[in-house]
XYZ file of C-alpha atoms in Angstrom:
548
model
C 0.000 0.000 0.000
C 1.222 3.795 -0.075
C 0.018 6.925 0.329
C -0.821 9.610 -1.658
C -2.364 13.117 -2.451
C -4.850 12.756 -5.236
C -8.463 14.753 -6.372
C -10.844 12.584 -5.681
C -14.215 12.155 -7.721
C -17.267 10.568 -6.910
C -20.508 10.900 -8.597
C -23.754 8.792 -8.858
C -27.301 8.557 -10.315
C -29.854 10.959 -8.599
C -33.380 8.575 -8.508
C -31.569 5.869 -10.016
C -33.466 3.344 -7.820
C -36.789 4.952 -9.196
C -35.586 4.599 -12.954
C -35.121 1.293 -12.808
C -38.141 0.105 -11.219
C -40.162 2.330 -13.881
C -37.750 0.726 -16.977
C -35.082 -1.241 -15.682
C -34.035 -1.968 -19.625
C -34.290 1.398 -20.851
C -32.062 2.742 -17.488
C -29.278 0.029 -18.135
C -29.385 1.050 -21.622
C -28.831 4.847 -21.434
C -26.856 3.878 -17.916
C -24.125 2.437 -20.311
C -24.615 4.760 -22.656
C -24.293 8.044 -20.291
C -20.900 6.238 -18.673
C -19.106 5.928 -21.787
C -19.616 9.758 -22.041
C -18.103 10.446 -18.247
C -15.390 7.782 -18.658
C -14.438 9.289 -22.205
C -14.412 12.614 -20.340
C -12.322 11.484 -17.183
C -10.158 9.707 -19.598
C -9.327 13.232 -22.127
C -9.096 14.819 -18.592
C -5.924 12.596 -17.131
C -8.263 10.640 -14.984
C -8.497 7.552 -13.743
C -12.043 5.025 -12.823
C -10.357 3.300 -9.944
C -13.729 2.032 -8.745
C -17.379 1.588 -9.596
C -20.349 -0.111 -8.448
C -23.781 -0.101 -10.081
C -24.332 3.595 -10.997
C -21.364 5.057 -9.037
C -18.449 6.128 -10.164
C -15.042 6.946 -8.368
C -11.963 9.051 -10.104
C -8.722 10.311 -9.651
C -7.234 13.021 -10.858
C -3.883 14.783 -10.701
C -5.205 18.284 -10.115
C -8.153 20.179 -8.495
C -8.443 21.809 -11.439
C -8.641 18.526 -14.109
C -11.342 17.305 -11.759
C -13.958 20.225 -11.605
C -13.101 21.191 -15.268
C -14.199 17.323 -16.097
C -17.135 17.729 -13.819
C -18.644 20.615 -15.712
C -18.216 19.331 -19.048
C -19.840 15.709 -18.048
C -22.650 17.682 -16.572
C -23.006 19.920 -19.552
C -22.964 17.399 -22.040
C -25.706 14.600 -19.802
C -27.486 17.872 -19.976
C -27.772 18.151 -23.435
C -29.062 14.322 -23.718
C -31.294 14.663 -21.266
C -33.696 17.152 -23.337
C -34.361 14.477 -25.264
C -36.388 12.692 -22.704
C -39.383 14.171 -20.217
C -38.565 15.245 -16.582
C -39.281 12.030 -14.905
C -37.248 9.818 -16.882
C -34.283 12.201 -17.467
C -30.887 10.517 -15.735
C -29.097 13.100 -13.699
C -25.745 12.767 -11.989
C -24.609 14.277 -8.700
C -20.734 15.019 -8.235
C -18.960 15.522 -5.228
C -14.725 16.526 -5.876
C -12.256 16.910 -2.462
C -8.316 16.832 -2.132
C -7.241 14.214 0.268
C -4.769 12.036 1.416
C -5.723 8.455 0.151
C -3.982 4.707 0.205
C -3.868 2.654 -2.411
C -4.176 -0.760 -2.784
C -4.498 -2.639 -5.753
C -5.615 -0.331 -7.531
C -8.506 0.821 -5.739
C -7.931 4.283 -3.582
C -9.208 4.131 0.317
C -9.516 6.868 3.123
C -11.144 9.945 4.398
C -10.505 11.238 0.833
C -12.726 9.025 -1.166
C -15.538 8.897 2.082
C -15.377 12.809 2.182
C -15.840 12.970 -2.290
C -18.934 10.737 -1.377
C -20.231 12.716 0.927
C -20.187 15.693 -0.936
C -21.520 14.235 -3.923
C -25.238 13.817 -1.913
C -25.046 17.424 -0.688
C -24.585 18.551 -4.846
C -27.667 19.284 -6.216
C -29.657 17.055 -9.447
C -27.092 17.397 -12.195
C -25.013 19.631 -9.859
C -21.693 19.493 -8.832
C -20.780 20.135 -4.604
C -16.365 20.528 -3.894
C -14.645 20.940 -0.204
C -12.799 24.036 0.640
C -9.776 22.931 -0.310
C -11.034 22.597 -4.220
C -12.042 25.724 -3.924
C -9.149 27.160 -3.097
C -7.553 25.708 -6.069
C -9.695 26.612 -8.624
C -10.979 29.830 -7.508
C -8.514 31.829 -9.674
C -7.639 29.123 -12.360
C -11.448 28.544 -13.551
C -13.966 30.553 -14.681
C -16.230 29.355 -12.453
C -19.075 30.685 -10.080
C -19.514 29.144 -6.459
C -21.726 29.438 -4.037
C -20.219 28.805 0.094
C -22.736 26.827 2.115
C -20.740 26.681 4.843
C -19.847 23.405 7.104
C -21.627 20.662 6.616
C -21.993 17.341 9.011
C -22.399 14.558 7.197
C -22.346 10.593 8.005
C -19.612 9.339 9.222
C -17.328 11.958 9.342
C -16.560 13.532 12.664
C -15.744 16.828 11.385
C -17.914 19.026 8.906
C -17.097 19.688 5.803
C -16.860 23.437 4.154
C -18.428 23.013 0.898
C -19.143 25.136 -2.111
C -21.238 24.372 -4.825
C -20.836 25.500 -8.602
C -23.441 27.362 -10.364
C -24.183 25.006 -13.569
C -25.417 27.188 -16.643
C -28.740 26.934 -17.776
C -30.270 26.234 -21.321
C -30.862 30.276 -21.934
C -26.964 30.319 -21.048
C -27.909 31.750 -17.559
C -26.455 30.350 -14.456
C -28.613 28.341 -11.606
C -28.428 29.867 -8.409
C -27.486 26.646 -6.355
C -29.925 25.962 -3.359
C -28.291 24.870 0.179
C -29.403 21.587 0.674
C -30.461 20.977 4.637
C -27.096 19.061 6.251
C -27.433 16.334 8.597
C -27.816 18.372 11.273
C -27.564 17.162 15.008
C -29.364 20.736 16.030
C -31.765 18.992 18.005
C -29.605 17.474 20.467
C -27.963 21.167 21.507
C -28.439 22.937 24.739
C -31.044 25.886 24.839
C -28.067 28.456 25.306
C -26.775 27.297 22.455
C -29.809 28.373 20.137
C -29.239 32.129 19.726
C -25.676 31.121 18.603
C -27.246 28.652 16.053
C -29.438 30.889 14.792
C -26.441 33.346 14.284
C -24.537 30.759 12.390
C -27.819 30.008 9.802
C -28.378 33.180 8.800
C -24.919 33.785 8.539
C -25.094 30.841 6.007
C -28.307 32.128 4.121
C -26.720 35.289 3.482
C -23.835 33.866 1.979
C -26.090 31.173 -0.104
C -27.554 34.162 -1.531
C -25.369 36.518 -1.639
C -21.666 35.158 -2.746
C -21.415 34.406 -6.378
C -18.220 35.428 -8.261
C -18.372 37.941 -11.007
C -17.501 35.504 -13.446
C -18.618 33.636 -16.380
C -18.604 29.623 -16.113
C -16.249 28.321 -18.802
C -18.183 26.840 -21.750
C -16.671 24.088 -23.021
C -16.911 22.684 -26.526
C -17.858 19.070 -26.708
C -17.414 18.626 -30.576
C -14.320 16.438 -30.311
C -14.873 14.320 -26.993
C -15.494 10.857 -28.410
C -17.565 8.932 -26.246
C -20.286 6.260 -27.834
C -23.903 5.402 -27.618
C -25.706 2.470 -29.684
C -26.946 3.783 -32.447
C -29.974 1.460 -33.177
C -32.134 3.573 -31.412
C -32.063 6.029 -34.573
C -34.483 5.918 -37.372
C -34.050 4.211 -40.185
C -35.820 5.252 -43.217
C -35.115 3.961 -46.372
C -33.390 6.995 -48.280
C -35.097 7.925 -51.338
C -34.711 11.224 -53.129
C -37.065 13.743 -52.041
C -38.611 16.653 -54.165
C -36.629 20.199 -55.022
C -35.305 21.757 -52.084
C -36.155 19.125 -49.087
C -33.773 17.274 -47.955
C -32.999 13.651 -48.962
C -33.187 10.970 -45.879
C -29.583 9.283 -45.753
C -31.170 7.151 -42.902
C -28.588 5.999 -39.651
C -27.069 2.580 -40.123
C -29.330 -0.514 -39.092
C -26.155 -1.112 -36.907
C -25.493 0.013 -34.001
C -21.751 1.143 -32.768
C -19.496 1.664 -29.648
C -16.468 2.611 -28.809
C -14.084 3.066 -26.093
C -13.609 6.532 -24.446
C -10.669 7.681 -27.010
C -10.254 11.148 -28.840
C -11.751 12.124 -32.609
C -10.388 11.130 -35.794
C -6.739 10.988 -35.973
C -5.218 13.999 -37.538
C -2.046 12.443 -38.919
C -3.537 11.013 -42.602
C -4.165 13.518 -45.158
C -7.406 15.278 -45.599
C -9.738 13.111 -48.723
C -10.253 15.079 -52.007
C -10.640 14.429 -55.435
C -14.274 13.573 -57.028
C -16.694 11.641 -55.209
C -17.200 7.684 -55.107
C -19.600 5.744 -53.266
C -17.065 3.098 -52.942
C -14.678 4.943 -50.752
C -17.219 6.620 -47.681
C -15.998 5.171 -44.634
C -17.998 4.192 -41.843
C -21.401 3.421 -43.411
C -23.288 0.377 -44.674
C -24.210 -1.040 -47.773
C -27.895 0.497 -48.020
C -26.291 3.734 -47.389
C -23.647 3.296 -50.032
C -26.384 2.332 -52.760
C -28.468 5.434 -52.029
C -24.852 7.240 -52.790
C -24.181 5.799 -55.766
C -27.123 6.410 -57.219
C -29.846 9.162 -55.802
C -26.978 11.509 -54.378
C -24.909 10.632 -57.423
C -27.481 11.373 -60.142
C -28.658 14.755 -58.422
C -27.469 18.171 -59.713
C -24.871 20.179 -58.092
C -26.219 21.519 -54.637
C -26.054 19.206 -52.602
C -23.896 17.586 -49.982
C -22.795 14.446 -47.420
C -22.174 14.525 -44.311
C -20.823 11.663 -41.766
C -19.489 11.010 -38.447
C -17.221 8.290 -37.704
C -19.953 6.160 -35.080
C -21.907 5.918 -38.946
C -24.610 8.696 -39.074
C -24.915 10.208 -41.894
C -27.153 13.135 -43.418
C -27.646 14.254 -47.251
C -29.258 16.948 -49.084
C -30.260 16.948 -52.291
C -30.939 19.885 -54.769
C -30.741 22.639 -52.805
C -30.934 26.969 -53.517
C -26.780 27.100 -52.966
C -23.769 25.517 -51.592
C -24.282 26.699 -48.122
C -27.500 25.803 -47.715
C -26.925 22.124 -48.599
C -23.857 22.120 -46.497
C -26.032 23.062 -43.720
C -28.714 21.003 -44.211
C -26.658 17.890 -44.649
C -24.831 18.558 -41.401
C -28.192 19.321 -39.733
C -29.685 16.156 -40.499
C -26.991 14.045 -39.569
C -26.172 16.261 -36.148
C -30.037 15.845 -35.241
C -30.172 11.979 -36.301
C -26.382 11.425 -33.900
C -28.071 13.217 -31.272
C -30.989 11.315 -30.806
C -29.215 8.151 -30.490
C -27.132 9.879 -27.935
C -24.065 9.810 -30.318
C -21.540 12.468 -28.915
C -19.919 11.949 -32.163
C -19.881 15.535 -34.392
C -21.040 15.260 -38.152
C -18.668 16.698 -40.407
C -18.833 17.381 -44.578
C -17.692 14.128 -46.224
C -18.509 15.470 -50.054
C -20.355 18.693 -51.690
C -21.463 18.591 -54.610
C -19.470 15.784 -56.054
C -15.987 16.937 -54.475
C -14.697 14.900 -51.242
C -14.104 17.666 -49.024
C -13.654 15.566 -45.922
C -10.535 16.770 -43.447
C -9.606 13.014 -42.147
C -7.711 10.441 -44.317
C -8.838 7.497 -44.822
C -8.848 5.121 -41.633
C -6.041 3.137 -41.640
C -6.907 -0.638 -42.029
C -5.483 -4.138 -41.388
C -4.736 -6.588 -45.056
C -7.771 -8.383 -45.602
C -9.170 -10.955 -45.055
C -10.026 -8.665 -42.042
C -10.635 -12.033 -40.124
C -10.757 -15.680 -40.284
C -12.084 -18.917 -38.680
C -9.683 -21.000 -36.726
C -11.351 -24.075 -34.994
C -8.177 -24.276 -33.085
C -7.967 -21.048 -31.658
C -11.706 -20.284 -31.464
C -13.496 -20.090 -28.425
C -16.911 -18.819 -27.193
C -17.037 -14.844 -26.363
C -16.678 -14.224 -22.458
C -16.417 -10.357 -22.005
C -14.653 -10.955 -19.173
C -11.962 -12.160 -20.912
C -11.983 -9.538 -23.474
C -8.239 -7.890 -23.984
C -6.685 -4.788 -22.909
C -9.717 -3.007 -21.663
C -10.586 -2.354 -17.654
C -13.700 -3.505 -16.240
C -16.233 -0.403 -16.831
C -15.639 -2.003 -20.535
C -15.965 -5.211 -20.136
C -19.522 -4.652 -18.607
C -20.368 -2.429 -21.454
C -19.090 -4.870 -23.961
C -21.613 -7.859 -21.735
C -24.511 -5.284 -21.895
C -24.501 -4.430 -25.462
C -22.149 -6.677 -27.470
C -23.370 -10.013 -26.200
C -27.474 -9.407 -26.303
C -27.280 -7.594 -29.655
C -28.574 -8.594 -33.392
C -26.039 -10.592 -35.719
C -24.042 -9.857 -37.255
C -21.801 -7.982 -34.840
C -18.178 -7.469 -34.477
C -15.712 -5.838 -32.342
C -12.349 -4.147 -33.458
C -9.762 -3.306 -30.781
C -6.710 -0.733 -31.314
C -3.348 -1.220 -29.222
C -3.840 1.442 -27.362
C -7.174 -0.228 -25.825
C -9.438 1.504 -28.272
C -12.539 -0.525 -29.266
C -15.471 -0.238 -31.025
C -18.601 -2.479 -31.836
C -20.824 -2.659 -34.991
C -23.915 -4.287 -33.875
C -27.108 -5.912 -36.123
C -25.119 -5.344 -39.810
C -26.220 -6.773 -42.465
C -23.306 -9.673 -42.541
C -20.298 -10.566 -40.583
C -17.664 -8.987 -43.487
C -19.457 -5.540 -43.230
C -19.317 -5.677 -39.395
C -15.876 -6.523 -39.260
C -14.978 -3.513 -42.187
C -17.123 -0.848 -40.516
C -15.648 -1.709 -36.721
C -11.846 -1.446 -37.950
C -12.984 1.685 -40.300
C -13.794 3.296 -37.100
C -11.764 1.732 -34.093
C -8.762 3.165 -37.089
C -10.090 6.733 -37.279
C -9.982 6.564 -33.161
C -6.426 4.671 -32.847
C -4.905 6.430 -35.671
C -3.479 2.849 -36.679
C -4.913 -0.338 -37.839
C -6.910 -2.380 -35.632
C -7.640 -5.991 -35.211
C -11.367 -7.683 -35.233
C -11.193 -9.744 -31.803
C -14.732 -11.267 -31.535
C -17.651 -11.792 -34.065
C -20.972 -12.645 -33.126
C -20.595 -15.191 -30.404
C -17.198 -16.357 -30.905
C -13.454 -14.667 -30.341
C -11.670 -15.200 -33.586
C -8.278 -14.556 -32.310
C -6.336 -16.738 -29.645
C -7.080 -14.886 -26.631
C -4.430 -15.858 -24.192
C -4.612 -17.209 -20.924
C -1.373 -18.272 -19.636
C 0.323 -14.753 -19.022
C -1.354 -10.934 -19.678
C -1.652 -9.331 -22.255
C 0.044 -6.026 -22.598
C -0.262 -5.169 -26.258
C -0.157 -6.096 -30.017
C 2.609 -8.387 -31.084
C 4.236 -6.898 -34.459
C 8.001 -9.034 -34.891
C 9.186 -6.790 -37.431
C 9.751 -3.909 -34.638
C 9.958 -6.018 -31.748
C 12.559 -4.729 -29.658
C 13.500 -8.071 -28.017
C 13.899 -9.634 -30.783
C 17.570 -9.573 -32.466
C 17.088 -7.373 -35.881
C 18.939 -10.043 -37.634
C 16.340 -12.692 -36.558
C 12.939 -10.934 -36.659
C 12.127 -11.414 -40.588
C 12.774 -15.056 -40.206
C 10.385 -14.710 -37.142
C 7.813 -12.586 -39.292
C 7.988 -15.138 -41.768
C 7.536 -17.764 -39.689
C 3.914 -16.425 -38.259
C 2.630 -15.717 -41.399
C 0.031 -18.599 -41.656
C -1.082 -17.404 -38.260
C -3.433 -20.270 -37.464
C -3.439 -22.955 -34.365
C -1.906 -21.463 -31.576
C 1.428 -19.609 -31.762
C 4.362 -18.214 -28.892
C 7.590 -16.468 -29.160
C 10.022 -16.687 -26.867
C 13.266 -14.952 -26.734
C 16.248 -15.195 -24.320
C 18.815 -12.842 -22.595
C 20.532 -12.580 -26.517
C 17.335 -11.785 -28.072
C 17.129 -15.189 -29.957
C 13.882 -16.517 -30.685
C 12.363 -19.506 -30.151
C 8.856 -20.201 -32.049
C 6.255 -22.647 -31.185
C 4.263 -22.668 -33.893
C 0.711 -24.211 -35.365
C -0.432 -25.969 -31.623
C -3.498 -27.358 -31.133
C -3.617 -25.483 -27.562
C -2.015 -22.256 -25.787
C 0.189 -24.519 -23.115
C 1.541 -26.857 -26.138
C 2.739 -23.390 -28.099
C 4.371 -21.644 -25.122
C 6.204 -24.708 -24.057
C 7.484 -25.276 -27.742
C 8.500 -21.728 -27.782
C 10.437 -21.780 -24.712
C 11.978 -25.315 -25.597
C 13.227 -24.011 -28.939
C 14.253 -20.564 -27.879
C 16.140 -22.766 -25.253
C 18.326 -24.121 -27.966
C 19.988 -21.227 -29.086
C 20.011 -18.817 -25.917
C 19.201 -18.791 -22.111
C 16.415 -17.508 -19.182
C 14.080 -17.717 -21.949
C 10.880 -16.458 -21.895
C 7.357 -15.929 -23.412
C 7.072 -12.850 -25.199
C 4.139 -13.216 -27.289
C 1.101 -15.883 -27.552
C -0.773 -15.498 -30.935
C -1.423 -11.710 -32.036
C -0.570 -9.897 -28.415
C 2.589 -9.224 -26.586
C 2.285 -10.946 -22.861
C 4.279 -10.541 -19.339
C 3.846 -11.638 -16.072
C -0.166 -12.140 -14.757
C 1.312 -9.816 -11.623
């Protein structure tokens, strides 16, 4: 164990309890949907999830200032989805942020620290967020921010009270709430009679500061264009896209798949911006239906019009428009509008006007095909539990969306941990293309297709962890003179495969086994040969160490 100082988070569902009894399917679904938005968002902010249970969620973050700047953007953006659905079934999260000395073990963070973020998560407000004095004091001046003091607070089981502030959240007209003191657990009624003119003092004292203290500032608005977090989807309509009359605006319907993806940031930058004329055959992201409607309505109509995308596989078109700006806009509205009501963070952004690609990411880059293949060796029956390289939050996202969903479905993971899911596609090829099209935009590198439908379709080791993607060509522990042979060696890639390499960096291969011991033990015995304290390096696609 050992100590540390760390920003704590903690945040749950306000009425979560209620939700679930009303629609416990719907709540799970928009649950998982709403936590890939705050992980994404705790993840771009230098966070860390180093707990969760149910609908709670407990973070770390270096700084005072990461933490509350996360806070406000994950409230602002749940904000935004939740006009989409009446009062009573909008989900709203609470936030409490402190500075504390914690311990960790394993892992997981313990102390006064994490007890006291807790606490003042159930004083914040519905969609609110509540910090201790000692956040305040570091983000007063660094933040554009408003508070409001309320003063100590008791609260359960800690024996002294907390000073709390909460943060004025801005409102839809771009006005900021007010934020209301919420009654403390108060043990007033236990106090001596002398003591309640002193009491009484110490309330109003509070009231006036409630309503009085709010900084002369403006509460930073943060753009959410380019956080990346993922929603299914399926929940979009999906209209078959026919060409509508002059001026109206032709329905490029939302996949029939639905999509996820691991918190990660927009499209890479690095590959050169598309241009050149149009062609159906090169759109990333989309499905079949969509790329027939391409090739011929949006194809065949006259010059004002446009396409617009986003990598989770929206899309919007318009069709004979009055100018170029107004079917730029239009396309982008429609997709925008069709993203956001599937709870797709995602932006929209031009693909093609007219019949110029105008579209400012490269293409994704992709693995050779075939982008996967059948191994009766190697295959085994999907257990998201055992899915790679991913923590826990996205393993149970991966059980409660991946594993229920339509076939055909697939799952592309980047080696960075990236993932994304293309659920209910028309056939397992498409699935596979349109998950590494836009796990590749995420990673900025080619991705691999771990599982389709019910099965993994790579050799997911079990013997040792896996730490990453094994590529021989540039493996560093691998001799250069040695690692073409190696390279050429794996190429077949089926059965079960190991590499193992000694203090020299020779290899030794066990190659084509009928099970994961059989390979690494071949590996080890043949590296064995030729150098010494060999060991296993690599078991099938992924680079492996030590389970602790």
């Amino acid at each position: 164990m050992k100590r540390k100082i760390a920003a704590i988070f903690a945040a749950d569902i306000a009425g979560y309890s209620r939700l679930v009894a009303e629609d416990e399917e719907e709540t799970l679904r928009r649950l998982a949907s709403y936590r890939e938005v705050i992980d994404d968002f705790i993840a771009k902010a230098t966070g860390r999830i180093f707990n969760t249970a149910g609908d709670a969620v407990l973070a770390e973050f270096p700084s005072a200032v990461d933490a509350v700047r996360c806070a406000i953007d994950i409230q602002e953006s749940l904000r935004t989805r939740n006009m989409a659905y009446p009062p009573s079934r909008q989900m709203s999260f609470r936030i409490g942020i402190t500075i504390g000395d914690v311990v960790e073990r394993n892992g997981d963070l313990l102390g006064d620290g994490v007890n006291i973020a807790a606490r003042l998560e159930g004083l914040a407000e519905v969609g609110g967020i509540c910090v201790s004095r000692a956040v305040h004091e570091q983000v007063a001046n660094k933040l554009s921010v408003q508070f409001a003091d309320i003063g100590a607070q008791e609260v359960k089981n800690i024996p002294t009270p907390v000073h709390a502030y909460m943060v004025a959240m801005r409102r839809e007209d771009g006005t900021y709430s007010k934020p209301q003191l919420k009654k403390p657990a108060s043990r007033l009624a236990a106090a001596p009679v002398w003591m309640w003119p002193l009491v009484v003092a110490v309330v109003s004292v509070v009231a006036i500061v409630v309503t009085g203290f709010l900084y002369n500032t403006k509460l930073k608005q943060t753009a959410t264009a380019v956080v990346t977090p993922a929603a299914t989807p399926s929940a979009a309509p999906s209209a078959t896209p026919t060409q509508l009359a002059k001026a109206q605006v032709a329905p490029t319907a939302p996949p029939n798949a639905g999509a996820a993806m691991a918190p990660m940031p927009a499209p890479s930058p690095s590959a050169s911006p598309m241009t050149g004329k149009f062609a159906a055959d090169s759109v990333p992201f989309i499905n079949e239906r969509i790329r027939n409607y391409l090739a011929g309505d949006y194809s065949a109509a006259g010059d004002y019009k446009a396409f617009a995308l986003n990598i989770g596989g929206f899309t919007g078109s318009a069709l004979n428009q009055p100018n170029e700006e107004a079917a730029r806009n239009a396309a982008l509205d429609q997709c925008q509008k069709r993203a956001d009501a599937a709870q797709s963070p995602r932006r929209c952004e031009l693909y093609a006007v007219g019949n110029n690609v105008v579209y400012t990411h490269g293409k994704p880059p992709m693995p050779p095909s075939p982008y996967f293949r059948h191994d009766a060796m190697t295959e085994r029956t999907f257990a998201s539990k055992d899915f790679p390289m991913v923590r826990d939050p996205q393993k149970v996202r991966l059980e409660n969306m991946f594993v229920p969903a339509a076939k055909s479905r697939s799952v592309a993971l980047g080696p960075g941990g990236q993932y994304f899911m293309v659920l209910g596609s028309s056939s397992p090829e498409e699935s596979a293309r349109r998950a590494l099209e836009s796990c590749g935009a995420i990673a900025g590198v080619a991705c691999m297709i771990v599982a389709v439908d019910d099965n993994f379709v790579v050799p997911i080791p079990t013997l040792l962890r896996i730490t990453g993607f094994f590529h021989a060509a540039s493996n560093a522990s691998i001799v250069a003179d040695a690692r073409d042979e190696v390279v050429r060696k794996l190429a077949d890639g089926m059965g079960w495969n190991a590499v193992a390499v000694g203090t020299a960096g020779r290899p030794g291969l066990g190659l084509k086994a009928a099970d994961e011991q059989t390979a690494v033990n071949s590996a080890l015995a043949d590296c064995a040969r030729r150098d010494s304290d060999c060991h296993v390096i690599a078991i099938g696609p992924f680079t492996v160490g030590p389970t602790n």
